[in-house]
Every structure is written in structure tokens, then in C-alpha cells.
Short mmCIF file of N, CA, C and O in Angstrom, two decimals:
data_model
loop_
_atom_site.label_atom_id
_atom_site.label_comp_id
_atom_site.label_asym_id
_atom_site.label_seq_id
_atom_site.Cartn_x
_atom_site.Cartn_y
_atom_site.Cartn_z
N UNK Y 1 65.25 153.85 136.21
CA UNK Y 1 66.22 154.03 135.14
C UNK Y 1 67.62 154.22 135.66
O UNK Y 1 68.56 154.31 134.86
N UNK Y 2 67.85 154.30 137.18
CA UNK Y 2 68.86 154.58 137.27
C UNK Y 2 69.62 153.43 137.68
O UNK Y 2 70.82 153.37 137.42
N UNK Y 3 68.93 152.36 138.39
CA UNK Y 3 69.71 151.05 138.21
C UNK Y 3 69.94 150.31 137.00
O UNK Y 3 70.85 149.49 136.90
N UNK Y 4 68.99 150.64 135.92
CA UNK Y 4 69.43 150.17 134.63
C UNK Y 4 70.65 151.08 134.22
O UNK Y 4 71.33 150.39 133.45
N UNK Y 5 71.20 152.24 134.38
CA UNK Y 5 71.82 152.36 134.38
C UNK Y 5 73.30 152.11 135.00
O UNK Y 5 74.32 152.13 134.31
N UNK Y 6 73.28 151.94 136.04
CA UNK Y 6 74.36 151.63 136.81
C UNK Y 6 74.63 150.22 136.24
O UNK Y 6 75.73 149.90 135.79
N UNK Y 7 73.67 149.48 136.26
CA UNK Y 7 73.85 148.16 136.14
C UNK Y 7 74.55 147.66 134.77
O UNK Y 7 75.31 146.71 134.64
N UNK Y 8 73.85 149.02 133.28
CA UNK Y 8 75.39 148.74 132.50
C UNK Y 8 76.26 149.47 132.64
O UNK Y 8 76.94 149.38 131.62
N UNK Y 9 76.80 150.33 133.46
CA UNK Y 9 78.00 151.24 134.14
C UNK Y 9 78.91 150.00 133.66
O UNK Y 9 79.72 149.72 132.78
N UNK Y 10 78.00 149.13 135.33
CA UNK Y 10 79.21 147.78 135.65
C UNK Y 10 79.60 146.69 134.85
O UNK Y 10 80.69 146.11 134.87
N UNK Y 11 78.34 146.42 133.94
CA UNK Y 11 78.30 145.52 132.55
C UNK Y 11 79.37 145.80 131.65
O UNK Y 11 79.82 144.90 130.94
N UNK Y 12 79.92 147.31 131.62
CA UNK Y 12 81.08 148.34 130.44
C UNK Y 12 81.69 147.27 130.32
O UNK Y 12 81.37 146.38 129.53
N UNK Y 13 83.23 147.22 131.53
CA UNK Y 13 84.04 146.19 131.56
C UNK Y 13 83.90 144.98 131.14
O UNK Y 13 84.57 144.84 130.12
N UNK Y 14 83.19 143.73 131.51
CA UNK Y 14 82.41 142.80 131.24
C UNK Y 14 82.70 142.79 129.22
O UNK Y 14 83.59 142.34 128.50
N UNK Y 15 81.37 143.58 128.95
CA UNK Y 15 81.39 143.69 127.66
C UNK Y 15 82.87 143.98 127.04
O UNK Y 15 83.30 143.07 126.32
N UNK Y 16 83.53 144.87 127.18
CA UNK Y 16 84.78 145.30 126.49
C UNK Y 16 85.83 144.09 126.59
O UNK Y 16 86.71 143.91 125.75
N UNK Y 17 85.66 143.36 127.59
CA UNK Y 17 86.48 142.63 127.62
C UNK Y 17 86.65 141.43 126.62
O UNK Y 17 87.64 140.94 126.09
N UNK Y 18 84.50 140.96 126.51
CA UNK Y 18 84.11 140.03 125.84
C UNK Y 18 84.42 140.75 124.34
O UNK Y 18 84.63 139.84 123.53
N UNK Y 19 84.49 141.67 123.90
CA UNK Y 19 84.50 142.26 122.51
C UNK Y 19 86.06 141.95 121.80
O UNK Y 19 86.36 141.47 120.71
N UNK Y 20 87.01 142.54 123.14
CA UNK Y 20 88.22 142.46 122.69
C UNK Y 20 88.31 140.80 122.34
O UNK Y 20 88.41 140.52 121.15
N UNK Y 21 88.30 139.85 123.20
CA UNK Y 21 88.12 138.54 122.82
C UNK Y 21 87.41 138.13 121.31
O UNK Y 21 87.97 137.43 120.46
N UNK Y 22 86.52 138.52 121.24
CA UNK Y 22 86.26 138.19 120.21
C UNK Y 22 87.36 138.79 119.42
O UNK Y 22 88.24 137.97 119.15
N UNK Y 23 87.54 139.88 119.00
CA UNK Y 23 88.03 140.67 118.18
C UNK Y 23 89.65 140.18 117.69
O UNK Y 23 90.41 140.56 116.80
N UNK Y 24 89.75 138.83 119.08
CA UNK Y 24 91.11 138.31 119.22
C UNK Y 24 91.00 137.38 118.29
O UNK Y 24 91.60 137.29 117.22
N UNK Y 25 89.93 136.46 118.89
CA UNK Y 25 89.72 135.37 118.16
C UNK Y 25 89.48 135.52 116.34
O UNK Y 25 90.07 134.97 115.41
N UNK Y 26 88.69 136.22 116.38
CA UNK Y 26 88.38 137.13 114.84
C UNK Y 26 89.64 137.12 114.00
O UNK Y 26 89.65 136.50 112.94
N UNK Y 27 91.05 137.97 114.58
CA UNK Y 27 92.43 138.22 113.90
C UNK Y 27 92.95 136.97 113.96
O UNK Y 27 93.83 136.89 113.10
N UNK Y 28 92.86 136.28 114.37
CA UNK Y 28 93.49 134.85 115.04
C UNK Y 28 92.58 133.91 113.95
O UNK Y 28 93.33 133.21 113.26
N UNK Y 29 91.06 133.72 113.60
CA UNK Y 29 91.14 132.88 112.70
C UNK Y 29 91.60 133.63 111.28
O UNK Y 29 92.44 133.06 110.58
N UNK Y 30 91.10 134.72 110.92
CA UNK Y 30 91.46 135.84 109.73
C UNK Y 30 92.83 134.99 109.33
O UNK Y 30 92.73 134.50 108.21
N UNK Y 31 94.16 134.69 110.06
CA UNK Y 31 95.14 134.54 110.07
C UNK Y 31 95.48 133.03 109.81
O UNK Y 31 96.44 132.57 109.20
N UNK Y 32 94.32 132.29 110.50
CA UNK Y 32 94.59 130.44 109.95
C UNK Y 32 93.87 130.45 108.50
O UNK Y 32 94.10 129.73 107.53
N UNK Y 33 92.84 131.60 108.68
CA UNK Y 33 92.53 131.35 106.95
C UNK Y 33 93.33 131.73 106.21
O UNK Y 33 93.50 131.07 105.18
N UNK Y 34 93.99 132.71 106.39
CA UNK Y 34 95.40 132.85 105.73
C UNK Y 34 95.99 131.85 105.30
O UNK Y 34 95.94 131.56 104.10
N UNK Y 35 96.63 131.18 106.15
CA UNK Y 35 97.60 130.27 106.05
C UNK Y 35 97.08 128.99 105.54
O UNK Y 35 97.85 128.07 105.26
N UNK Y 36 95.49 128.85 105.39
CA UNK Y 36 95.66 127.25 104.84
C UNK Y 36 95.17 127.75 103.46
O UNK Y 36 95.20 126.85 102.62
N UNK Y 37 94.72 128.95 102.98
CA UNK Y 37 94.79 129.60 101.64
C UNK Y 37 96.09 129.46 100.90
O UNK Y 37 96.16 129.45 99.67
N UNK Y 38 97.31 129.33 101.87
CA UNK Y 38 98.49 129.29 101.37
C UNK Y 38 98.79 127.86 101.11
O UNK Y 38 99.49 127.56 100.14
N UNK Y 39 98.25 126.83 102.03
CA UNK Y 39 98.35 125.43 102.17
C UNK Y 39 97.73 124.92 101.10
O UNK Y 39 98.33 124.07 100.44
N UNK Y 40 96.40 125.35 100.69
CA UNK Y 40 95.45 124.62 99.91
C UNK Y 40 96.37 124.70 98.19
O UNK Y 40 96.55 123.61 97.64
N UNK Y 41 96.77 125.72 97.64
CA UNK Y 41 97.23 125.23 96.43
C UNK Y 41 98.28 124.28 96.64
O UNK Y 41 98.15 123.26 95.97
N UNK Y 42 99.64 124.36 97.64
CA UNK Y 42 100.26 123.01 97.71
C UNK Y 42 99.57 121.26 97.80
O UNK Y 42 100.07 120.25 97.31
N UNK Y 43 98.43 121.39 98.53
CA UNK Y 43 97.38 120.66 98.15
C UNK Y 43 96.98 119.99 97.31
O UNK Y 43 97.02 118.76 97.27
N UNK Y 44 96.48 120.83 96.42
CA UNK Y 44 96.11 120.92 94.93
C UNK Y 44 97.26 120.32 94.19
O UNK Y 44 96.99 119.18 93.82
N UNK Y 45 98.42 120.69 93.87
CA UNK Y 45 99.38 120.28 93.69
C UNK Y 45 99.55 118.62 94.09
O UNK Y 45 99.49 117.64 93.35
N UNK Y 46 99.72 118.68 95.09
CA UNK Y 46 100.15 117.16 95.22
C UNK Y 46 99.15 116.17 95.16
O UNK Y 46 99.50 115.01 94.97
N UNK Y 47 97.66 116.54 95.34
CA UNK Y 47 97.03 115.46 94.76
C UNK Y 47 97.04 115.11 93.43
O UNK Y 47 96.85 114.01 92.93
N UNK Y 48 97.39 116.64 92.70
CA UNK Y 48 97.12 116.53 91.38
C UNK Y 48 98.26 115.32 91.05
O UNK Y 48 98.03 114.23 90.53
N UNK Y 49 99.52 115.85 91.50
CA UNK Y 49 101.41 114.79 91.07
C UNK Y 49 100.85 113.57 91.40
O UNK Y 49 101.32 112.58 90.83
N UNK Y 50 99.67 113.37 92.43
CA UNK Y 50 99.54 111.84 93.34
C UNK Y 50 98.87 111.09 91.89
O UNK Y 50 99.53 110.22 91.31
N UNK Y 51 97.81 111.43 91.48
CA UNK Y 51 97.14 111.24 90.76
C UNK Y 51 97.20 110.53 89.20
O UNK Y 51 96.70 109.62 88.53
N UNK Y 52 98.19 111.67 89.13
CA UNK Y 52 99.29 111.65 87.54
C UNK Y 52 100.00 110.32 87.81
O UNK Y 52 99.96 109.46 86.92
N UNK Y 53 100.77 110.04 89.19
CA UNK Y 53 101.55 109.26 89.27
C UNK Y 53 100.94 107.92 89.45
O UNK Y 53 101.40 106.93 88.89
N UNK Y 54 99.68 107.89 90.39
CA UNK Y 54 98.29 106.51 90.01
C UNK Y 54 98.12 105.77 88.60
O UNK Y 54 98.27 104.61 88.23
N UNK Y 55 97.57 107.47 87.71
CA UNK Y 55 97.68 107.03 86.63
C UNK Y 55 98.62 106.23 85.76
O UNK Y 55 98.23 105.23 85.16
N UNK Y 56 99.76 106.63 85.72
CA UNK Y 56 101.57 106.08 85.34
C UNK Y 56 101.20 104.74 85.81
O UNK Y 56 100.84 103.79 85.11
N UNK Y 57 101.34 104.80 87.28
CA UNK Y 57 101.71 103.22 87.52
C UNK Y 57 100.42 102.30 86.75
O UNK Y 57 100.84 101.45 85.98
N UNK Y 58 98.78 102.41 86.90
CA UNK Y 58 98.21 101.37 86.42
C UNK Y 58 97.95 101.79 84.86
O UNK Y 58 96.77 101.74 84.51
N UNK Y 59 98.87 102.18 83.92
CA UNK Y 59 99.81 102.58 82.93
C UNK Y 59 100.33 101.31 82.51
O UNK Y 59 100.09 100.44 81.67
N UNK Y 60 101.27 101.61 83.57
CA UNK Y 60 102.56 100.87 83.30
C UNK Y 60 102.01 99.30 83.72
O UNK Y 60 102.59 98.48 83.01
N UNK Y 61 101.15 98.72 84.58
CA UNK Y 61 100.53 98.15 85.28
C UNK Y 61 99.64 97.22 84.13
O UNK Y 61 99.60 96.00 84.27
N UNK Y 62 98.94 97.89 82.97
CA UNK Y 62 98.15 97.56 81.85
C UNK Y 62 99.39 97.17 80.93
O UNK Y 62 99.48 95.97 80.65
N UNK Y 63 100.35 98.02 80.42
CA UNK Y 63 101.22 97.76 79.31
C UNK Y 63 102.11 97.09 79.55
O UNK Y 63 102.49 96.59 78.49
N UNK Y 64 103.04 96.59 80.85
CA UNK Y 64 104.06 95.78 81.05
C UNK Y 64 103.80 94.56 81.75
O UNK Y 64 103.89 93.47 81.18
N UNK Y 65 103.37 94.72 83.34
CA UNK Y 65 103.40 93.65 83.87
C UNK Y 65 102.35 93.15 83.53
O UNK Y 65 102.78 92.07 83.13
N UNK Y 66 100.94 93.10 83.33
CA UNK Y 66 100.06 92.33 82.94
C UNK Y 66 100.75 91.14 81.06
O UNK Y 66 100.72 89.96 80.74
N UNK Y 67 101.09 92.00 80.64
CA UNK Y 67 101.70 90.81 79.66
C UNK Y 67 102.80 90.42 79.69
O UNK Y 67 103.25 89.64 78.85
N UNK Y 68 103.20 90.70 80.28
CA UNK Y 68 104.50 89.84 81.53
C UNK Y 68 103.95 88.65 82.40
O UNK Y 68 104.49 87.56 82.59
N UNK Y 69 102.70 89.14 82.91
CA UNK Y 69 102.43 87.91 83.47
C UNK Y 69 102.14 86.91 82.92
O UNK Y 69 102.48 85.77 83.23
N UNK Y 70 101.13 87.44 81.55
CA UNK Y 70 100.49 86.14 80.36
C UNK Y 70 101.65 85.49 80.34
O UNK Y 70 101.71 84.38 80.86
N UNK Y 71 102.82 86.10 79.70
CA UNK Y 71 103.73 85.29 79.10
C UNK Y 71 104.44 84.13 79.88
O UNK Y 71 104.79 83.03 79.46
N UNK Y 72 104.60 84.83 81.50
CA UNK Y 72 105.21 83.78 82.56
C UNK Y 72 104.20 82.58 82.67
O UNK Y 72 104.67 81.46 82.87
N UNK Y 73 102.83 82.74 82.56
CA UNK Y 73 101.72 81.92 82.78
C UNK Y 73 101.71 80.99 81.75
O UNK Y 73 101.60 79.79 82.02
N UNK Y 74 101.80 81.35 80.73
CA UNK Y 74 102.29 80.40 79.26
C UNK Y 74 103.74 79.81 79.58
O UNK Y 74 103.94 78.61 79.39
N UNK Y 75 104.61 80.53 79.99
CA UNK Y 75 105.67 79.64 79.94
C UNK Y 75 105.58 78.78 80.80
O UNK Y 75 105.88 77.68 80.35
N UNK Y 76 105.20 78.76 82.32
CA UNK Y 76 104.96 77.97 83.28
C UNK Y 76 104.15 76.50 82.45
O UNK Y 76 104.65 75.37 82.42
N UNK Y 77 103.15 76.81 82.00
CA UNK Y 77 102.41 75.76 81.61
C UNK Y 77 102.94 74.98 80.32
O UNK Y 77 102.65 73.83 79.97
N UNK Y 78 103.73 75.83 79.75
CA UNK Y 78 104.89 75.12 78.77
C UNK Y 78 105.85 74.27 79.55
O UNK Y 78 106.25 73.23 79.03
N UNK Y 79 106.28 74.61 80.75
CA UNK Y 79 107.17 73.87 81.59
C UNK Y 79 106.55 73.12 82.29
O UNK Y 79 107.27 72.51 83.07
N UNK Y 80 105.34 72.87 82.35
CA UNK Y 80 104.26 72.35 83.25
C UNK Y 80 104.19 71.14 82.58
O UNK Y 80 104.26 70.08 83.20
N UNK Y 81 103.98 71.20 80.82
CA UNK Y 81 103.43 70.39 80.06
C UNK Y 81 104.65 69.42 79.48
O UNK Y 81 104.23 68.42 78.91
N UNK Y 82 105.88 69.55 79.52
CA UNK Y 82 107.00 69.42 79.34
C UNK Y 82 107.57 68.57 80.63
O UNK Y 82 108.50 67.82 80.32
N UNK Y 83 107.24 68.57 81.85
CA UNK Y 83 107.71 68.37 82.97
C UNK Y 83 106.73 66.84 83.03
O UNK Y 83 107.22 65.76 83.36
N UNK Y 84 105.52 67.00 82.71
CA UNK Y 84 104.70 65.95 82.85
C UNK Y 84 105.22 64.79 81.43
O UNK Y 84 105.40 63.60 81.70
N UNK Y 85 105.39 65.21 80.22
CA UNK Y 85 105.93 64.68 79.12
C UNK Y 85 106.73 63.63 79.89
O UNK Y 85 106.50 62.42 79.92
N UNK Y 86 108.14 64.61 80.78
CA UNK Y 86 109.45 63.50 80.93
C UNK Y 86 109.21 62.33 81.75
O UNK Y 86 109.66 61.19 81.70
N UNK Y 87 107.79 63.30 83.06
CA UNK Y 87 107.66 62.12 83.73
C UNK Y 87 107.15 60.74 83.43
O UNK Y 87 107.56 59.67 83.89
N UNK Y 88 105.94 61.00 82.39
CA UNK Y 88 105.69 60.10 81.68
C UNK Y 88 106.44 59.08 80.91
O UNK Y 88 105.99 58.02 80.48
N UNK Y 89 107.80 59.60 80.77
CA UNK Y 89 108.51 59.08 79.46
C UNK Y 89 109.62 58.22 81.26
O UNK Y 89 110.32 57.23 81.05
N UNK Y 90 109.56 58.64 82.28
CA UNK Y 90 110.26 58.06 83.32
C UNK Y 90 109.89 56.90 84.06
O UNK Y 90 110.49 56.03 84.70
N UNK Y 91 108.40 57.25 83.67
CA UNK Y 91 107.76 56.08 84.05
C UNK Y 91 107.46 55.01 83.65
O UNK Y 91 107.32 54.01 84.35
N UNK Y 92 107.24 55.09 81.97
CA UNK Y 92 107.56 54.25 81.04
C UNK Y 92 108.84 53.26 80.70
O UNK Y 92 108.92 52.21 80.05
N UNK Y 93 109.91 54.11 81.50
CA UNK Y 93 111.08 53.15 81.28
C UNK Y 93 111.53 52.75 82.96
O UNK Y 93 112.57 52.15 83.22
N UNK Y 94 110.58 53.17 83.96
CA UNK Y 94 110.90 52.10 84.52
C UNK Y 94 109.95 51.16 84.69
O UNK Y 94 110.22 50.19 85.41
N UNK Y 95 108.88 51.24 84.19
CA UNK Y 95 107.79 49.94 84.26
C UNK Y 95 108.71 49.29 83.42
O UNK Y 95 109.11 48.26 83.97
N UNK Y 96 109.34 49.52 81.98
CA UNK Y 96 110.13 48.43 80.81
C UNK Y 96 111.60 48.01 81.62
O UNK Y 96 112.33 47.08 81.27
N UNK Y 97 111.77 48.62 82.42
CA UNK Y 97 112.99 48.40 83.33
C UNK Y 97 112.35 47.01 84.23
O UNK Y 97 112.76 45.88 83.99
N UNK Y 98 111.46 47.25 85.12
CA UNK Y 98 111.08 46.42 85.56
C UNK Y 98 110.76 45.19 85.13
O UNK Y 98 110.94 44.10 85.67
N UNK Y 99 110.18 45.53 83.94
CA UNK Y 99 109.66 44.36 83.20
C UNK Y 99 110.87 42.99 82.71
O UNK Y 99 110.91 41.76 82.80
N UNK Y 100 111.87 44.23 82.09
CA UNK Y 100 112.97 43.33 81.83
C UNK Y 100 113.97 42.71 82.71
O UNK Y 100 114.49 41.61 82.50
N UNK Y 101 114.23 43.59 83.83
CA UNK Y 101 114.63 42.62 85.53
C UNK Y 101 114.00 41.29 85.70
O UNK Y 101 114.37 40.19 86.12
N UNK Y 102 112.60 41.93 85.08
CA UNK Y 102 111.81 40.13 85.80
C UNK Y 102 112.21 39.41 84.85
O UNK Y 102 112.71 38.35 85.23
N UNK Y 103 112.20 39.61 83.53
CA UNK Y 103 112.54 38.53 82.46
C UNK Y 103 114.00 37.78 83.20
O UNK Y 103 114.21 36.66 83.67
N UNK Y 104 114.70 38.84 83.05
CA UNK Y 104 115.94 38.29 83.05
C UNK Y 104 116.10 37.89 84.35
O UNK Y 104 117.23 37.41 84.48
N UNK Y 105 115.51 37.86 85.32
CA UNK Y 105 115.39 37.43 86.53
C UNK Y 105 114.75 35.33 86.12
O UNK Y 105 115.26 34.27 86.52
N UNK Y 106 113.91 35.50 85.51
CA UNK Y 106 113.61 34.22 85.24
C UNK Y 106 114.73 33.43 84.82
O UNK Y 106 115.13 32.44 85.43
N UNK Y 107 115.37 34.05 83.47
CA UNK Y 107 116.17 33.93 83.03
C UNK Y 107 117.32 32.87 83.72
O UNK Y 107 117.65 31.70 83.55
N UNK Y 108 117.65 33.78 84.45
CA UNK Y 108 118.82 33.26 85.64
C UNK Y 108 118.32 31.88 86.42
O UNK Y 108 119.07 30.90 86.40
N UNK Y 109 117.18 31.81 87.02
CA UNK Y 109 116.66 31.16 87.81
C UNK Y 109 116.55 29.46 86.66
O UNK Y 109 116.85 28.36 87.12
N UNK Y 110 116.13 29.65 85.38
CA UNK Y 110 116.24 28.47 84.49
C UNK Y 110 117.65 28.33 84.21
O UNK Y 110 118.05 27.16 84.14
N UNK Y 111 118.66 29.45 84.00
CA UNK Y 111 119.87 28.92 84.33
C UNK Y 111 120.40 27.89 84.89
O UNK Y 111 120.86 26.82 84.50
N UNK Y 112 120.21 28.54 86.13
CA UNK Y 112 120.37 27.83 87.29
C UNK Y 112 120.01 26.19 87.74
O UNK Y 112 120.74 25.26 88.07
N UNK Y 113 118.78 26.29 87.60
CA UNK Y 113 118.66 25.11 87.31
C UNK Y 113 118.58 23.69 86.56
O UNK Y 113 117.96 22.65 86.79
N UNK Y 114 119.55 24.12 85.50
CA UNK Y 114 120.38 23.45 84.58
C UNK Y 114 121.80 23.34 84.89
O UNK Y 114 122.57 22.77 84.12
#
């Protein structure tokens, strides 16, 4: 019994040292829980503003630009349908363009040879 004794004599130090450590670490997290207790409602907060503001934009996202786009998409194809009209109507007068060059191309040529 008496080397079990001695033996925690010498262990005292050892232990006290390991206790205070802890006891460090202990005040030391006590103190980050603190502080992100203080963090967490700013937190809260700004996911909540993030959220609100998600909402707003696909909001605004449903009520403006989506029928903004219909309307550009309609007008495009109004200009689409309009664009093909003239070409059609361009092409028509130069096939009748052509047509009448050749006439009058004959034209000349029986002239001519009179």
C-alpha cells in the first residue's frame, strides 16, 4: 500500500495539470458557445431576408418577365411572319422582273432584226 501510494503522490501533479486543462478547454468552449448563440439569431435573420428576397424575385419572375417574354415571343413571330410575307412579295417581283427582261429582251432582238 505504500507504493500505491507514492505512486499517486507522483500521479498529484500529472492529474492537476490534466484537470486544469480540461477545465481550460471547458471555459474556452462555454465561451464559443457563447458566441455562436450570439451568431445564430443573425443567422436566422438573414436566411430568413435571403428567403423573403427568393421569394420577391420568382414573384417578380412569375408576374413580369415571364409575360414579357410571351409577348416578345409573339412579337418576334409577328415579325417573323411579316418578314417572310415581304420576302415572298420580293421574290415575286423579281421572278415578274425577270420575266419581263426576257420579254423585252426578245423584244429588242426582233427589233433588231428588222
Amino acid at each position: 500500500t505504500q507504493n500505491v501510494a507514492q505512486v499517486q503522490r507522483n500521479d498529484l501533479p500529472n492529474l492537476n495539470r490534466a484537470i486544469n486543462d480540461l477545465n481550460k478547454n471547458a471555459e474556452f468552449n462555454q465561451r464559443q458557445v457563447e458566441q455562436l448563440a450570439q451568431v445564430v439569431p443573425n443567422l436566422e435573420r438573414s436566411v430568413g431576408e435571403t428567403q423573403r428576397l427568393a421569394e420577391t424575385a420568382v414573384t417578380d419572375i412569375n408576374n413580369t418577365i415571364h409575360p414579357n417574354l410571351r409577348d416578345l415571343a409573339a412579337n418576334v413571330s409577328a415579325s417573323q411572319r411579316a418578314l417572310d410575307q415581304r420576302q415572298r412579295g420580293l421574290d415575286n417581283f423579281q421572278q415578274d422582273f425577270t420575266e419581263t427582261v426576257n420579254r423585252l429582251g426578245g423584244r429588242v432582238d426582233n427589233i433588231e432584226r428588222t
